[in-house]
Amino acid sequence: MALPTKVKLVEVSPRDGLQNEPHFIPTETKIALIDKLADTGLSVIEATSFVSPKWVPQLADHAEVFREIKKRPGVRYSVLVPNLQGLENAMTVGVKDIAVFGAASETFSQKNIHATRATSLLRFAEIIQRAKQNNIRVRGYVSCVLGCPYEGEVPVQSVVDMASQLFALGCDEISLGDTIGVGTPGKAVAMVRAVAAQVPMENLAVHFHDTYGQALANIYATLEQGIAVVDCSVGGLGGCPYAPGAAGNVATETVLYMLNGLGIETGVDLEKLMEVKSYINKIIK
Amino acid sequence: MALPTKVKLVEVSPRDGLQNEPHFIPTETKIALIDKLADTGLSVIEATSFVSPKWVPQLADHAEVFREIKKRPGVRYSVLVPNLQGLENAMTVGVKDIAVFGAASETFSQKNIHATRATSLLRFAEIIQRAKQNNIRVRGYVSCVLGCPYEGEVPVQSVVDMASQLFALGCDEISLGDTIGVGTPGKAVAMVRAVAAQVPMENLAVHFHDTYGQALANIYATLEQGIAVVDCSVGGLGGCPYAPGAAGNVATETVLYMLNGLGIETGVDLEKLMEVKSYINKIIK
């Protein structure tokens, strides 16, 4: 199958990468990280999460971070919102791109966002409606698409259901997340194909964790299926709290190295990205 | 393209993994490593190198290692031989599988094995002839198939030339090595296709280093082309001395995890392999 000629990288390090860091990262460091990332040519950066500081103290400075980042023209800065209150807070600082976070696994949904999948969809419906009224773009995450830390195997149909319902509610993009990194290329391909039968391929993104070193092979295999949006995190920032010692998100530089080698356009400068990696590696661990 | 139903893993850790370790690994540790690897179900283990201790002091105990390993039935224990003398020494301890080491890059050949490619082929011809007279199986390595630390890009034709000449000289298997790990899937596929036009696919193996995290994606892409022999090293042992700080060989457990997920048979037990990884990780760094 033909690979895409262009791929959009969605940089998630400022949110998914930092949220589990045990020590508070200074607000100015977060702002500097986002601004440096924007300078590499990345077109989408998930900047923070408008979640209660009670749940994610690391991102308690979300409003200040969003206000202070440079807003480089051509770059979309998205934020995670867990509920309507989060969306309202995000709108007060001018957010134009949000993301909601659902799960394919029932148990993970209850443990992670404290709602059944059905309840979460009601909540997302409200958020998405309000966002659309304000011309805000919405991304829907589906986590645990290839396995759940509590349930083990996750039926493909559960992924298809959650993805297609999020899409029907008005999400512009659905990111399919292998939250615990257990997927391998054959299963990733089967899952993407099943979802793409319900949601157009151009509205799908993949989000792989590198827990068992499978992320890049999974990405390559799903690019062959027509996937053209890939989530990644500079330096691989972001461990999964459910798999101690495991690697986190797939590293942006590793994905970019492959895409460059494949002649796939991203608009991102690898050398500048390596500088951002050095910058943040000096601060974290 | 259809993936193979079976893949042969060639475990190179005792030779390629250990040869650059700065501290001498005790002989009994090497023997224990090889015996433990054989217990996992691996069918080919590259045990050591019959090279002069002057060049590779780490493997100066090659004869003792080979003599003392258990020789589990069904497992092939191969050794690297740089010259006829090495072969004669190997035969005195009953070696039945050898490997010769050539390069696609002229400069790498001269720096690494101190011979031009043309001279190396004359040397290999003698070795292979003598080996064949003694019913010894020969593997031919071609290094630098996707890039050279001295020359940069390596023309695919140089790889095809070296591989097809080694095959014509009587090598039973040709291992195509991305020695510095710079390859990406598209280039790996193009290279494998070009070689497979001259050497039957079933006689080819791939050998990827994970310097830039590309190894598993490259392996997946070449499996799709029909490659069914993959070199790997437990725990990713074996750095490339030309890329300081870089990752080494692709880790056997990472490859096996993917193959298991793809439903491809290897005969290797992942749990036992993880025990070998723990064993050797306690000894090396």
XYZ file of C-alpha atoms in Angstrom:
570
model
C 0.000 0.000 0.000
C 1.185 3.529 -0.670
C 2.506 5.589 2.186
C 1.168 9.117 2.659
C 3.235 11.922 1.144
C 2.649 14.198 4.149
C 2.248 13.383 7.817
C 1.050 15.722 10.547
C 2.916 15.213 13.814
C 0.948 16.051 16.956
C 3.402 16.917 19.701
C 2.035 15.871 23.077
C 5.058 16.349 25.344
C 3.923 19.487 27.189
C 0.739 17.683 28.301
C 1.085 13.899 28.041
C 4.829 14.074 28.579
C 4.922 16.287 31.638
C 1.731 15.367 33.488
C 3.286 12.470 35.386
C 6.568 14.148 36.282
C 6.910 13.881 40.061
C 8.480 17.311 40.569
C 6.718 20.485 39.514
C 8.205 21.858 36.307
C 8.411 25.655 36.530
C 5.797 27.438 34.445
C 8.448 29.324 32.474
C 10.062 26.018 31.516
C 6.776 24.730 30.170
C 6.305 27.939 28.193
C 9.864 27.769 26.861
C 9.378 24.130 25.864
C 6.209 24.925 23.916
C 7.762 27.955 22.214
C 10.846 25.957 21.240
C 8.665 23.163 19.899
C 6.719 25.654 17.797
C 10.028 26.898 16.358
C 10.833 23.420 14.991
C 7.982 23.576 12.494
C 5.530 21.411 14.411
C 2.006 22.475 13.482
C 0.085 21.020 16.442
C 1.218 21.129 20.056
C -0.860 19.849 22.932
C 0.048 22.543 25.408
C -1.575 21.598 28.705
C -4.690 20.260 30.355
C -7.497 22.318 31.885
C -8.047 19.690 34.495
C -8.453 20.307 38.207
C -5.103 20.783 40.020
C -6.444 18.218 42.452
C -6.073 15.515 39.765
C -3.013 16.785 37.929
C -1.053 19.221 40.108
C 1.720 19.339 37.513
C -0.563 21.194 35.113
C -2.192 23.510 37.649
C -0.612 26.428 35.771
C -2.570 25.634 32.587
C -4.136 29.086 32.197
C -0.863 30.922 32.672
C 0.983 28.563 30.330
C -1.606 29.009 27.621
C -1.718 32.783 28.047
C 2.028 33.198 27.893
C 3.037 30.946 24.994
C 3.887 32.837 21.822
C 1.035 31.615 19.563
C 3.157 31.289 16.500
C 1.040 31.761 13.359
C 0.209 28.465 11.674
C 0.593 26.461 14.880
C -2.437 25.020 16.668
C -2.120 24.827 20.441
C -4.576 22.362 21.884
C -5.506 21.649 25.490
C -7.184 18.733 27.169
C -10.518 19.497 28.844
C -12.160 16.991 31.156
C -15.501 18.796 31.548
C -17.521 21.908 30.721
C -15.849 23.908 33.475
C -12.455 23.101 31.933
C -13.727 24.266 28.543
C -15.078 27.525 29.998
C -11.743 28.182 31.696
C -9.899 27.382 28.481
C -12.081 29.758 26.488
C -11.288 32.647 28.832
C -7.656 32.484 27.705
C -8.513 32.095 24.022
C -8.112 28.349 23.423
C -9.183 27.343 19.897
C -8.388 23.605 20.013
C -9.433 21.188 22.693
C -9.250 17.459 23.265
C -11.516 15.126 25.219
C -10.271 11.873 26.643
C -12.300 8.673 26.372
C -11.419 5.025 26.710
C -12.217 1.871 24.788
C -12.033 -0.096 28.030
C -14.843 0.230 30.571
C -12.602 -0.306 33.602
C -9.950 2.123 32.408
C -12.631 4.747 31.803
C -13.900 4.385 35.356
C -10.442 4.392 36.939
C -8.907 7.095 34.785
C -11.688 9.619 34.210
C -14.059 8.413 36.932
C -16.956 7.817 34.573
C -18.407 4.888 32.688
C -17.947 5.083 28.940
C -21.640 5.911 28.566
C -21.445 8.738 31.096
C -18.235 10.039 29.544
C -19.962 10.277 26.155
C -22.775 12.369 27.658
C -20.160 14.661 29.142
C -18.254 14.842 25.832
C -21.497 15.662 23.994
C -21.981 18.764 26.142
C -18.359 19.804 25.784
C -18.302 19.288 22.027
C -21.573 21.153 21.502
C -20.354 24.145 23.478
C -16.991 24.031 21.703
C -18.582 23.936 18.262
C -20.757 26.950 19.149
C -17.480 28.775 19.710
C -15.694 27.486 16.614
C -13.346 25.418 18.697
C -11.811 22.374 17.061
C -12.157 19.131 19.032
C -9.963 16.088 19.092
C -11.249 12.907 20.712
C -8.845 10.488 22.325
C -9.663 6.824 22.595
C -7.294 5.124 25.017
C -6.566 1.416 25.509
C -7.182 0.622 21.854
C -4.865 -2.405 21.900
C -5.027 -3.440 25.522
C -6.046 -2.301 28.986
C -3.977 -2.454 32.185
C -7.074 -3.792 34.004
C -8.968 -5.803 31.410
C -6.144 -7.096 29.227
C -7.404 -7.622 25.677
C -9.826 -4.976 24.445
C -12.293 -6.033 21.730
C -11.823 -4.109 18.478
C -15.560 -3.445 18.499
C -15.199 -1.404 21.714
C -12.629 0.788 19.972
C -14.833 1.171 16.907
C -17.830 2.060 19.085
C -16.024 4.720 21.103
C -14.277 6.209 18.049
C -17.410 6.354 15.918
C -19.494 7.826 18.736
C -16.897 10.536 19.371
C -16.842 11.260 15.651
C -20.636 11.366 15.488
C -20.654 13.838 18.377
C -18.580 16.187 16.259
C -14.917 15.431 16.957
C -12.763 16.622 14.077
C -10.053 14.086 14.747
C -9.924 10.810 16.663
C -6.617 9.752 18.195
C -6.333 6.001 18.761
C -4.074 5.401 21.739
C -2.196 2.256 22.690
C -1.926 3.568 26.221
C 0.133 0.711 27.618
C 2.157 0.009 24.484
C 1.227 -3.642 24.107
C 0.276 -3.474 20.450
C 2.101 -5.065 17.535
C 1.757 -4.175 13.854
C -0.792 -6.824 12.852
C -3.180 -5.902 15.658
C -2.633 -2.192 15.089
C -3.475 -2.591 11.409
C -6.600 -4.659 12.132
C -7.796 -2.073 14.673
C -7.171 0.893 12.363
C -8.930 -0.840 9.482
C -11.962 -1.592 11.633
C -12.196 1.997 12.855
C -11.608 3.387 9.358
C -14.665 1.482 8.177
C -16.710 3.862 10.378
C -14.600 7.025 10.622
C -12.806 8.443 7.564
C -9.081 7.627 7.593
C -8.183 11.322 7.235
C -9.848 11.991 10.595
C -7.798 9.367 12.418
C -4.529 9.693 14.306
C -2.416 7.035 16.030
C -0.855 7.391 19.444
C 1.627 4.683 20.389
C 3.614 4.152 23.547
C 6.978 2.457 23.318
C 6.675 0.231 26.393
C 7.883 -2.856 24.536
C 9.721 -1.068 21.733
C 6.889 -1.626 19.251
C 5.788 1.955 18.596
C 7.717 2.748 15.423
C 6.890 -0.565 13.742
C 3.224 0.036 14.606
C 3.397 3.523 13.152
C 5.005 2.284 9.948
C 2.358 -0.422 9.588
C -0.504 2.050 10.095
C 1.037 4.583 7.683
C 0.810 1.802 5.109
C -2.941 1.755 5.831
C -3.280 5.461 5.126
C -2.835 6.982 8.579
C -1.327 10.465 8.185
C -1.528 11.927 11.701
C 0.881 10.645 14.340
C 1.105 11.642 17.995
C 4.575 11.821 19.492
C 6.580 13.387 22.301
C 10.058 14.864 22.066
C 12.592 12.666 23.852
C 9.857 10.094 24.407
C 8.683 12.112 27.415
C 5.776 10.638 29.292
C 5.758 7.314 31.019
C 2.664 5.276 31.523
C 1.965 5.181 35.278
C 0.533 1.663 34.887
C 3.743 0.124 33.584
C 6.531 1.082 35.986
C 9.915 1.538 34.357
C 8.398 1.347 30.919
C 9.227 3.697 28.113
C 6.709 6.415 27.411
C 5.410 7.995 24.270
C 7.148 7.312 21.013
C 9.873 9.931 20.592
C 9.150 12.644 18.042
C 12.737 12.548 16.784
C 12.529 8.791 16.134
C 9.305 9.189 14.171
C 10.696 12.180 12.284
C 13.926 10.333 11.449
C 11.862 7.572 9.869
C 9.546 9.938 8.018
C 12.520 11.898 6.665
C 14.072 8.632 5.480
C 10.811 7.677 3.810
C 10.667 11.046 2.064
C 7.423 11.945 3.856
C 6.936 15.662 4.409
C 6.267 16.963 7.942
C 7.590 20.525 7.924
C 9.572 19.758 11.078
C 13.313 20.416 11.392
C 15.100 17.434 12.978
C 18.127 19.439 14.067
C 16.004 22.012 15.894
C 14.009 19.211 17.453
C 17.199 17.618 18.799
C 18.019 20.953 20.437
C 14.627 20.934 22.170
C 15.305 17.392 23.298
C 18.626 18.461 24.846
C 16.940 21.430 26.488
C 14.221 19.408 28.178
C 16.500 16.458 29.002
C 18.654 18.787 31.050
C 15.616 19.737 33.104
C 13.862 16.387 33.432
C 15.880 13.520 34.981
C 2.531 -8.422 0.975
C 2.175 -11.538 3.108
C 4.384 -11.899 6.145
C 6.310 -15.153 6.634
C 4.682 -17.754 8.884
C 8.004 -18.667 10.465
C 11.078 -16.583 11.245
C 14.505 -17.838 12.245
C 16.137 -15.629 14.857
C 19.925 -15.574 14.784
C 21.182 -14.647 18.241
C 24.405 -12.682 18.004
C 24.880 -11.467 21.579
C 27.758 -13.775 22.598
C 29.844 -12.481 19.684
C 28.545 -9.167 18.346
C 27.143 -8.210 21.737
C 30.174 -8.922 23.880
C 33.079 -8.111 21.588
C 33.173 -4.426 22.440
C 32.674 -4.755 26.182
C 35.558 -2.905 27.816
C 36.007 -5.369 30.705
C 36.810 -9.010 30.111
C 33.731 -11.164 30.646
C 34.720 -14.386 32.424
C 34.750 -17.431 30.167
C 32.243 -19.276 32.359
C 29.826 -16.345 32.005
C 30.055 -16.535 28.233
C 29.431 -20.282 28.358
C 26.493 -19.821 30.724
C 25.025 -17.110 28.479
C 25.201 -19.346 25.413
C 23.738 -22.347 27.248
C 20.895 -20.239 28.639
C 20.209 -18.823 25.176
C 20.036 -22.346 23.755
C 17.488 -23.231 26.431
C 15.107 -20.522 25.180
C 14.504 -22.340 21.910
C 16.814 -20.237 19.752
C 18.084 -22.386 16.899
C 21.155 -20.379 15.861
C 23.604 -18.737 18.254
C 26.729 -16.942 17.139
C 28.981 -18.117 19.930
C 32.305 -16.336 19.477
C 34.924 -15.226 17.001
C 38.126 -17.081 16.101
C 39.918 -13.835 15.594
C 43.347 -12.997 16.967
C 43.273 -11.880 20.639
C 45.360 -8.952 19.432
C 42.305 -7.559 17.614
C 39.524 -8.701 19.941
C 40.924 -9.507 23.390
C 37.395 -10.000 24.732
C 37.010 -13.154 22.638
C 40.497 -14.579 23.196
C 38.840 -17.520 24.952
C 36.997 -18.576 21.783
C 38.299 -22.155 21.711
C 37.484 -22.809 25.347
C 34.036 -21.235 25.022
C 33.208 -23.326 22.005
C 34.539 -26.529 23.578
C 32.610 -26.067 26.809
C 29.160 -25.013 25.602
C 26.550 -27.745 25.843
C 25.814 -28.247 22.103
C 22.119 -28.694 22.553
C 20.694 -30.877 19.769
C 18.955 -28.837 17.084
C 20.914 -25.691 17.857
C 23.589 -24.407 15.453
C 26.510 -22.648 17.112
C 28.343 -20.473 14.645
C 31.634 -18.611 14.995
C 33.166 -15.750 13.084
C 36.431 -16.537 11.285
C 38.572 -13.780 9.814
C 41.028 -16.006 7.930
C 42.121 -19.574 7.160
C 44.019 -19.822 10.415
C 40.857 -18.957 12.303
C 38.977 -21.636 10.401
C 41.650 -24.263 11.157
C 41.507 -23.357 14.836
C 37.727 -23.517 14.797
C 37.757 -26.941 13.159
C 39.991 -28.361 15.867
C 37.175 -27.800 18.382
C 34.458 -29.149 16.097
C 32.861 -25.986 14.700
C 30.235 -26.774 12.033
C 29.025 -23.241 11.258
C 31.184 -20.262 10.464
C 30.666 -16.702 9.337
C 32.866 -14.394 7.295
C 32.635 -10.647 7.586
C 32.666 -8.432 4.505
C 31.615 -4.843 3.906
C 29.655 -3.028 1.230
C 31.780 0.059 1.857
C 35.385 0.116 0.642
C 36.641 2.347 3.457
C 34.891 0.363 6.167
C 36.378 -2.835 4.763
C 39.868 -1.393 4.951
C 39.441 0.078 8.435
C 37.540 -2.818 9.956
C 39.088 -5.936 8.433
C 42.250 -4.343 7.042
C 41.620 -5.458 3.485
C 40.067 -3.984 0.388
C 36.783 -5.547 -0.615
C 38.533 -7.302 -3.501
C 41.215 -8.742 -1.209
C 38.619 -9.752 1.360
C 36.739 -11.733 -1.287
C 39.908 -13.641 -2.206
C 40.379 -14.451 1.464
C 36.718 -15.482 1.830
C 37.021 -17.727 -1.246
C 39.808 -19.716 0.415
C 37.932 -19.930 3.697
C 34.659 -20.958 2.096
C 36.329 -23.588 -0.087
C 38.062 -25.158 2.881
C 34.875 -24.973 4.940
C 32.807 -26.654 2.246
C 35.357 -29.470 1.993
C 34.619 -30.106 5.648
C 30.821 -29.770 5.406
C 30.875 -26.554 7.351
C 28.008 -24.154 6.780
C 29.031 -20.579 5.946
C 27.243 -17.332 6.593
C 28.460 -14.172 4.869
C 28.009 -10.818 6.524
C 27.755 -7.677 4.477
C 28.161 -4.639 6.702
C 27.290 -0.996 6.018
C 24.385 -1.905 3.761
C 22.530 1.334 4.488
C 25.361 3.669 5.336
C 29.015 3.826 6.311
C 30.590 5.745 9.196
C 33.342 6.901 6.802
C 31.650 7.182 3.422
C 28.110 8.135 4.395
C 25.686 6.858 1.762
C 26.520 3.446 0.333
C 25.247 2.707 -3.190
C 22.781 -0.188 -3.276
C 24.857 -1.655 -6.115
C 27.831 -2.078 -3.748
C 25.627 -4.101 -1.429
C 24.278 -6.207 -4.277
C 27.826 -6.816 -5.561
C 29.219 -7.936 -2.215
C 26.169 -10.054 -1.367
C 26.021 -11.793 -4.729
C 29.764 -12.458 -4.762
C 29.639 -13.975 -1.278
C 26.699 -16.095 -2.395
C 28.502 -17.154 -5.566
C 31.506 -18.171 -3.466
C 29.265 -20.612 -1.616
C 27.813 -18.798 1.387
C 24.627 -20.506 2.517
C 23.203 -17.337 4.007
C 23.927 -13.639 3.554
C 23.272 -11.303 6.469
C 22.700 -7.704 5.405
C 23.880 -5.424 8.198
C 22.954 -1.825 8.865
C 26.056 -1.491 11.000
C 25.486 2.085 12.115
C 21.702 1.924 12.285
C 20.986 4.783 9.897
C 18.471 2.930 7.734
C 14.752 3.587 7.500
C 12.086 1.242 6.139
C 11.920 2.559 2.569
C 15.666 2.319 2.062
C 15.810 -1.072 3.768
C 13.083 -2.394 1.478
C 14.765 -1.029 -1.657
C 18.091 -2.567 -0.618
C 16.582 -5.970 0.194
C 14.662 -6.004 -3.090
C 17.797 -5.203 -5.063
C 19.792 -7.950 -3.347
C 16.928 -10.440 -3.659
C 17.036 -9.963 -7.412
C 20.462 -11.651 -7.300
C 20.368 -13.854 -4.188
C 17.261 -15.902 -3.311
C 15.214 -14.278 -0.544
C 15.373 -17.483 1.550
C 19.148 -17.112 1.727
C 18.990 -13.573 3.084
C 18.976 -12.332 6.659
C 18.693 -8.786 8.024
C 20.827 -7.346 10.789
C 19.694 -3.987 12.130
C 21.185 -1.780 14.796
C 18.881 0.440 16.805
C 21.043 3.577 16.858
C 18.148 5.843 15.885
C 15.353 3.573 17.044
C 14.587 2.388 13.514
C 15.456 -1.310 13.787
C 12.048 -2.830 14.457
C 10.277 -0.767 11.798
C 12.979 -1.834 9.336
C 12.537 -5.465 10.313
C 8.768 -5.266 9.890
C 9.163 -3.659 6.475
C 11.617 -6.316 5.295
C 9.446 -9.151 6.651
C 6.758 -7.784 4.359
C 9.237 -8.348 1.503
C 9.722 -11.990 2.435
C 12.721 -11.844 4.753
C 12.469 -14.718 7.258
C 15.844 -14.632 9.034
C 16.491 -11.858 11.539
C 19.655 -11.217 13.561
C 19.180 -9.948 17.083
C 20.877 -9.722 20.459
C 19.285 -10.288 23.852
C 18.950 -7.014 25.768
C 20.177 -5.177 22.672
C 23.747 -6.031 23.683
C 26.427 -4.660 21.416
C 27.044 -1.046 20.751
C 28.552 0.250 17.571
C 31.956 1.699 18.419
C 31.515 4.291 15.665
C 28.447 5.878 17.215
C 29.247 6.654 20.843
C 26.289 6.409 23.189
C 24.182 4.823 20.520
C 22.012 1.813 21.034
C 23.364 -1.465 19.759
C 21.801 -4.453 18.082
C 18.076 -4.746 17.992
C 16.967 -6.570 21.139
C 15.865 -10.172 20.648
C 12.989 -9.728 23.090
C 11.653 -6.723 21.166
C 11.750 -8.635 17.888
C 10.205 -11.703 19.497
C 7.433 -9.634 21.103
C 6.505 -8.320 17.675
C 6.711 -11.716 15.991
C 4.552 -13.279 18.710
C 2.006 -10.492 18.224
C 2.041 -11.106 14.491
C 1.480 -14.825 15.047
C 4.812 -15.672 13.426
C 6.408 -18.844 14.729
C 9.987 -18.741 16.064
C 10.173 -21.568 18.580
C 11.604 -19.144 21.140
C 10.138 -18.701 24.630
C 9.831 -15.009 25.546
C 9.691 -15.619 29.280
C 12.892 -17.661 29.258
C 14.506 -15.040 27.080
C 13.641 -12.327 29.612
C 15.394 -14.416 32.274
C 18.535 -14.516 30.119
C 18.272 -10.764 29.697
C 18.127 -10.299 33.481
C 21.062 -12.652 33.909
C 23.349 -10.843 31.508
C 22.166 -7.368 32.521
C 23.331 -8.080 36.042
C 26.805 -8.801 34.703
C 27.122 -6.125 32.045
C 26.521 -2.572 33.328
